[in-house]
Coordinates of C-alpha atoms in Angstrom, one line a residue:
Chain A
M1 CA 91.2 35.1 60.8
S2 CA 88.2 32.9 61.4
R3 CA 87.5 31.5 64.9
R4 CA 88.3 28.0 63.7
A5 CA 91.6 29.0 62.2
R6 CA 92.5 31.0 65.3
L7 CA 91.7 28.0 67.5
A8 CA 93.8 25.7 65.3
F9 CA 96.7 28.2 65.4
F10 CA 96.3 28.4 69.2
A11 CA 96.3 24.6 69.6
V12 CA 99.7 24.4 67.8
A13 CA 101.2 27.3 69.7
A14 CA 99.8 26.0 73.0
A15 CA 101.2 22.5 72.4
A16 CA 104.7 24.1 71.7
L17 CA 104.3 26.3 74.8
A18 CA 103.2 23.4 77.0
M19 CA 106.3 21.4 75.9
T20 CA 108.7 24.3 76.6
L21 CA 107.0 25.1 79.8
G22 CA 107.0 21.4 80.9
A23 CA 110.7 21.1 80.1
G24 CA 111.4 24.3 82.1
L25 CA 109.3 23.3 85.1
A26 CA 110.8 19.8 85.1
G27 CA 114.2 21.4 85.7
L28 CA 113.0 23.1 88.8
P29 CA 114.0 21.7 92.3
S30 CA 111.4 19.3 93.6
F31 CA 108.4 20.8 95.2
G32 CA 108.7 21.2 99.0
G33 CA 112.4 20.3 99.0
Q34 CA 115.3 22.5 100.1
V35 CA 115.0 26.3 99.6
T36 CA 117.9 28.3 98.2
A37 CA 120.9 29.2 100.3
Y38 CA 120.1 32.9 99.8
A39 CA 116.6 32.4 101.3
R40 CA 118.0 30.3 104.2
M41 CA 120.6 33.0 104.9
L42 CA 118.1 35.8 104.8
N43 CA 115.7 33.9 107.1
R44 CA 118.5 33.5 109.6
L45 CA 120.1 36.9 109.3
A46 CA 117.3 39.3 108.8
P47 CA 115.7 39.2 112.3
P48 CA 119.0 39.9 114.2
Q49 CA 120.5 42.2 111.5
R50 CA 117.4 44.4 110.9
H51 CA 115.4 43.9 114.1
V52 CA 112.3 42.8 112.3
T53 CA 110.2 39.6 112.6
D54 CA 108.6 39.6 109.1
V55 CA 111.4 38.7 106.8
V56 CA 109.3 39.4 103.7
S57 CA 109.1 43.1 104.7
A58 CA 112.9 43.1 105.3
I59 CA 113.5 41.8 101.8
S60 CA 111.0 44.1 100.1
F61 CA 112.0 47.3 101.8
D62 CA 115.6 46.7 102.8
Y63 CA 117.7 44.0 101.1
R64 CA 115.8 44.5 97.8
G65 CA 114.5 48.0 98.5
I66 CA 115.5 49.3 95.1
D67 CA 113.1 46.7 93.4
T68 CA 110.3 48.0 95.5
L69 CA 111.2 51.6 94.5
F70 CA 110.7 50.6 90.9
E71 CA 107.5 48.6 91.7
E72 CA 106.1 51.7 93.4
F73 CA 106.8 53.8 90.4
I74 CA 105.2 51.2 88.1
L75 CA 102.1 51.6 90.2
L76 CA 102.4 55.5 90.0
G77 CA 102.9 55.3 86.3
A78 CA 99.8 53.0 85.9
V79 CA 97.7 55.4 88.0
A80 CA 98.9 58.4 86.0
G81 CA 98.3 56.4 82.7
I82 CA 94.7 55.5 83.8
S83 CA 94.0 59.1 84.7
V84 CA 95.2 60.3 81.3
L85 CA 93.2 57.5 79.5
L86 CA 90.0 58.3 81.4
R87 CA 90.2 62.2 81.0
P88 CA 87.3 63.9 79.3
L89 CA 88.0 63.6 75.6
S90 CA 87.7 66.4 73.0
D91 CA 84.0 65.6 72.5
E92 CA 83.2 65.1 76.2
A93 CA 82.6 67.4 79.2
R94 CA 82.4 67.1 82.9
V95 CA 78.8 67.7 83.9
L96 CA 77.6 67.0 87.4
P97 CA 74.4 65.0 87.3
E98 CA 71.5 67.5 87.8
D99 CA 68.3 66.7 89.6
K100 CA 65.7 66.5 86.9
A101 CA 62.8 66.3 89.4
P102 CA 63.6 68.8 92.1
D103 CA 60.0 68.6 93.5
R104 CA 60.5 65.0 94.5
A105 CA 62.9 64.2 97.3
I106 CA 65.7 61.7 96.6
P107 CA 65.1 58.7 99.0
P108 CA 68.1 58.4 101.4
P109 CA 70.0 55.1 101.4
S110 CA 68.3 52.6 103.6
P111 CA 69.5 52.8 107.3
A112 CA 70.8 49.3 107.1
V113 CA 73.1 50.0 104.1
W114 CA 74.2 53.3 105.7
L115 CA 75.0 51.6 109.0
L116 CA 76.8 48.8 107.4
A117 CA 78.9 51.3 105.3
V118 CA 79.8 53.3 108.4
I119 CA 80.8 50.2 110.4
L120 CA 82.6 48.5 107.5
S121 CA 84.5 51.6 106.4
S122 CA 85.7 52.5 109.9
L123 CA 86.8 48.9 110.5
L124 CA 88.6 48.9 107.1
V125 CA 90.4 52.1 108.0
L126 CA 91.5 50.5 111.3
A127 CA 92.6 47.3 109.6
G128 CA 94.4 49.3 106.9
I129 CA 96.4 51.4 109.4
E130 CA 97.1 48.3 111.5
T131 CA 98.4 46.4 108.3
V132 CA 100.5 49.4 107.2
T133 CA 102.1 50.0 110.6
H134 CA 102.8 46.4 111.5
G135 CA 104.5 45.4 108.3
Q136 CA 107.8 44.9 110.0
L137 CA 106.3 42.6 112.6
T138 CA 103.6 40.5 111.0
P139 CA 102.5 39.8 107.4
G140 CA 101.4 43.0 105.7
G141 CA 102.9 46.3 104.9
G142 CA 102.3 49.4 102.8
F143 CA 101.0 47.7 99.6
Q144 CA 98.5 45.4 101.4
G145 CA 97.4 48.1 103.9
G146 CA 97.1 50.8 101.3
V147 CA 94.7 48.6 99.3
I148 CA 92.6 48.0 102.5
L149 CA 92.5 51.8 103.2
A150 CA 91.4 52.5 99.6
S151 CA 88.7 49.9 99.9
A152 CA 87.3 51.9 102.8
S153 CA 86.5 54.7 100.4
Y154 CA 84.9 52.1 98.0
V155 CA 82.5 51.1 100.8
A156 CA 81.8 54.8 101.5
Y157 CA 80.7 55.1 97.8
L158 CA 78.4 52.2 98.2
G159 CA 76.8 53.5 101.4
T160 CA 76.4 57.2 100.6
N161 CA 76.6 58.8 97.2
Y162 CA 79.1 60.1 94.7
V163 CA 78.9 63.8 95.5
T164 CA 79.3 63.2 99.3
V165 CA 82.4 61.0 98.9
E166 CA 84.0 63.4 96.4
R167 CA 83.6 66.2 98.9
F168 CA 85.6 64.2 101.5
Q169 CA 88.3 63.1 99.2
P170 CA 89.0 65.9 96.7
A171 CA 91.0 64.8 93.7
P172 CA 94.0 67.2 94.5
L173 CA 94.3 65.6 97.9
L174 CA 94.4 62.1 96.4
E175 CA 96.8 63.1 93.7
A176 CA 99.1 64.8 96.2
S177 CA 99.1 61.7 98.5
D178 CA 100.0 59.5 95.5
G179 CA 102.9 61.8 94.6
V180 CA 104.0 62.4 98.2
G181 CA 104.0 58.7 98.8
A182 CA 106.1 57.9 95.7
S183 CA 108.6 60.7 96.3
G184 CA 108.8 60.0 100.0
Y185 CA 110.3 56.6 99.2
V186 CA 113.1 58.4 97.3
F187 CA 113.7 60.9 100.1
I188 CA 114.0 58.1 102.7
G189 CA 116.5 56.5 100.3
L190 CA 118.4 59.7 100.2
L191 CA 118.8 59.6 104.0
G192 CA 121.2 56.8 103.4
L193 CA 123.3 59.0 101.1
L194 CA 123.2 61.9 103.7
A195 CA 124.5 59.5 106.4
G196 CA 127.4 58.6 104.1
A197 CA 126.2 55.2 103.2
S198 CA 124.6 54.1 100.0
F199 CA 121.1 54.8 98.6
L200 CA 118.3 53.2 100.6
S201 CA 120.7 52.0 103.4
N202 CA 118.9 51.4 106.7
V203 CA 120.5 54.2 108.6
V204 CA 117.7 55.0 111.1
G205 CA 117.9 53.5 114.6
L206 CA 116.8 49.9 114.5
G207 CA 114.9 49.8 117.8
V208 CA 114.0 46.6 119.7
T209 CA 112.9 43.6 117.8
G210 CA 109.2 43.0 118.2
N211 CA 108.3 46.6 119.1
L212 CA 106.1 48.7 116.9
I213 CA 109.0 51.1 116.3
S214 CA 111.7 48.8 115.0
G215 CA 113.4 47.9 111.8
G216 CA 114.8 51.4 111.0
T217 CA 113.6 52.7 107.6
I218 CA 111.4 49.6 107.0
P219 CA 108.3 51.0 108.8
L220 CA 108.9 54.5 107.3
L221 CA 109.0 53.0 103.8
N222 CA 105.9 51.0 104.5
L223 CA 104.2 54.2 105.6
V224 CA 105.0 56.2 102.4
V225 CA 104.0 53.2 100.3
G226 CA 100.8 52.9 102.2
V227 CA 100.0 56.5 101.5
E228 CA 100.8 56.1 97.8
V229 CA 98.8 52.9 97.3
A230 CA 95.8 54.2 99.2
G231 CA 95.8 57.4 97.2
G232 CA 96.4 55.6 94.0
F233 CA 93.6 53.1 94.4
A234 CA 91.2 55.8 95.6
I235 CA 92.0 57.8 92.4
L236 CA 91.3 54.7 90.3
A237 CA 87.8 54.3 91.9
S238 CA 87.0 57.9 91.4
E239 CA 88.3 57.9 87.7
F240 CA 86.2 54.9 86.8
L241 CA 83.2 56.3 88.6
D242 CA 83.6 59.7 86.8
Q243 CA 83.1 57.8 83.5
T244 CA 79.6 56.8 84.5
V245 CA 78.6 59.8 86.6
V246 CA 80.1 63.1 85.4
I247 CA 81.7 62.6 82.0
R248 CA 79.1 63.1 79.2
T249 CA 79.3 63.4 75.5
R250 CA 78.9 67.0 74.5
R251 CA 75.8 67.7 72.4
R252 CA 76.5 68.9 68.9
Chain B
M1 CA 103.6 15.7 94.2
S2 CA 106.2 17.8 92.4
A3 CA 104.6 17.0 89.0
L4 CA 101.1 17.9 90.3
A5 CA 102.2 21.2 91.7
Y6 CA 104.0 22.3 88.5
C7 CA 101.3 20.9 86.2
L8 CA 98.8 23.2 88.0
V9 CA 100.9 26.2 87.0
A10 CA 101.1 25.1 83.3
W11 CA 97.4 24.4 83.3
L12 CA 96.4 27.7 84.8
F13 CA 98.7 29.6 82.4
L14 CA 97.4 27.8 79.3
I15 CA 93.7 28.0 80.4
G16 CA 94.2 31.7 80.9
I17 CA 95.7 32.2 77.4
Y18 CA 93.0 30.0 75.9
G19 CA 90.4 32.4 77.4
V20 CA 92.3 35.4 76.0
V21 CA 92.3 33.8 72.5
T22 CA 88.7 32.7 72.4
S23 CA 87.2 35.7 74.4
R24 CA 84.1 37.4 73.0
N25 CA 84.1 40.2 75.6
L26 CA 87.1 42.5 76.4
I27 CA 86.4 42.6 80.1
H28 CA 86.3 38.8 80.1
L29 CA 89.6 38.9 78.2
V30 CA 91.2 41.1 80.9
V31 CA 90.1 38.7 83.6
C32 CA 91.5 35.8 81.6
L33 CA 94.8 37.6 81.5
S34 CA 94.7 37.9 85.3
V35 CA 94.1 34.1 85.5
A36 CA 97.2 33.5 83.3
Q37 CA 99.2 35.9 85.4
S38 CA 98.2 34.3 88.7
A39 CA 100.0 31.2 87.4
T40 CA 103.2 33.1 87.9
D41 CA 102.3 33.9 91.5
I42 CA 101.6 30.2 92.3
L43 CA 104.8 29.2 90.6
L44 CA 106.9 31.7 92.7
L45 CA 105.2 30.4 95.9
E46 CA 105.7 26.8 94.9
I47 CA 109.4 27.3 94.2
G48 CA 109.8 28.9 97.7
Y49 CA 107.7 26.2 99.5
R50 CA 109.3 23.7 101.8
S51 CA 107.5 20.7 103.2
G52 CA 106.5 21.3 106.8
G53 CA 107.8 24.9 106.6
H54 CA 106.2 27.8 108.4
A55 CA 105.8 31.4 107.1
P56 CA 108.9 33.5 107.2
V57 CA 107.5 35.5 110.1
F58 CA 109.4 34.9 113.3
V59 CA 106.9 35.8 116.0
S60 CA 104.7 33.6 118.3
L61 CA 106.4 30.5 116.9
P62 CA 105.9 27.1 118.7
A63 CA 108.8 25.6 120.6
R64 CA 110.2 23.7 117.6
P65 CA 109.1 25.6 114.6
G66 CA 111.0 23.7 111.9
P67 CA 112.3 25.4 108.7
A68 CA 110.8 28.5 107.2
V69 CA 109.7 28.8 103.6
D70 CA 111.5 31.1 101.1
A71 CA 110.8 34.7 101.9
V72 CA 112.4 36.0 98.7
M73 CA 109.8 34.3 96.5
Q74 CA 107.0 35.7 98.7
A75 CA 108.4 39.2 98.2
L76 CA 108.6 38.6 94.4
A77 CA 105.0 37.3 94.4
L78 CA 104.0 40.6 96.1
T79 CA 105.7 42.5 93.3
D80 CA 103.9 40.4 90.8
V81 CA 100.5 41.1 92.4
V82 CA 101.1 44.8 92.3
V83 CA 102.2 44.8 88.7
G84 CA 99.2 42.6 87.8
A85 CA 96.9 45.2 89.4
A86 CA 98.6 48.0 87.4
V87 CA 98.2 46.1 84.2
T88 CA 94.5 45.2 84.9
G89 CA 93.7 48.8 85.7
L90 CA 95.3 50.1 82.5
L91 CA 93.6 47.5 80.3
L92 CA 90.2 48.2 81.8
A93 CA 90.7 52.0 81.2
L94 CA 91.5 51.2 77.6
V95 CA 88.4 49.0 77.4
V96 CA 86.2 51.8 78.7
Q97 CA 87.5 54.2 76.0
L98 CA 87.2 51.5 73.3
H99 CA 83.6 50.8 74.2
K100 CA 82.8 54.5 73.7
R101 CA 84.5 54.6 70.3
A102 CA 83.4 51.2 68.9
G103 CA 80.2 50.7 70.8
T104 CA 81.0 47.1 71.4
L105 CA 83.1 44.9 73.7
D106 CA 83.4 42.0 71.3
P107 CA 87.0 41.9 70.0
D108 CA 85.8 40.2 66.8
A109 CA 83.5 43.1 66.0
L110 CA 86.3 45.7 66.0
R111 CA 86.2 46.2 62.3
A112 CA 88.7 49.1 62.1
T113 CA 91.5 47.2 63.6
R114 CA 91.0 44.0 61.5
D115 CA 92.4 43.2 58.1

């Protein structure tokens, strides 16, 4: 199909889509008006019922916890899929980059870059742990904090070099944390069954609202999700970097 | 106000799809798909918005905080962001392998898959 024909085809389809979308959007409640009864009920009930102050976390990890279980497994599946797609293919091999000029020393990264990486990555680890552990109190949680934790390793890649970072985060460790995080969610869900309630019931002591340890299983689930997401995103960085650094086409 | 808020969603979605259709670079195409997908995030947050509402986080509130916005929509938007990241990652991995096989990122130049 030529570009012109494709654009014409798109124009017709987009016009039809815009009309359908417009009709659908016009049927929505007016912007800024009343929120649904479900939302009002949850906003009123979640803090006293689950001893949390962040209702979004209570919904994600308690009232609709099974949704988040599937969401977590979507992420696990995607990370596994990317690892499979980016494996060395039949005509490729993993070759560590060799030093072609051993008589010349590799210049170390500039002190400014190194210092910035050290400061930034430690601050990112701190912010990540803070975000993961305070999910039940303030905005944040396992998904957000996990991404912040993984970005600490991205900064470490920038400030040092590939070989150093790979030594500190070996692939088996990352893969294990990805799997342990995902299965941990299921095990915490099974606690509910052991206690005689249903799967993913909040059966752990709820604690005092506003304390760090409060909300029952919500902080525990945030923790395992944080481990999974941090491991998963660190795997992604290392898989994509492998493509440029160590995976080479085998010479015929 | 209502019309403007929802028109933004339709515009963002259509401009993203337009980018996908006319793209000449597969990485650009993946980014365009993310733009289209972000329309759904904004739609979810807009449905949950309430004029003068505060975030559904009940800590350090002023004396008369007023209503809170819809927390369910924010939780759904979180799900959407995570799924979006998963899709973007998978597509970029496919693009990497495609570039090795085809030697190009231009979707129009992928002869083997055309006709």
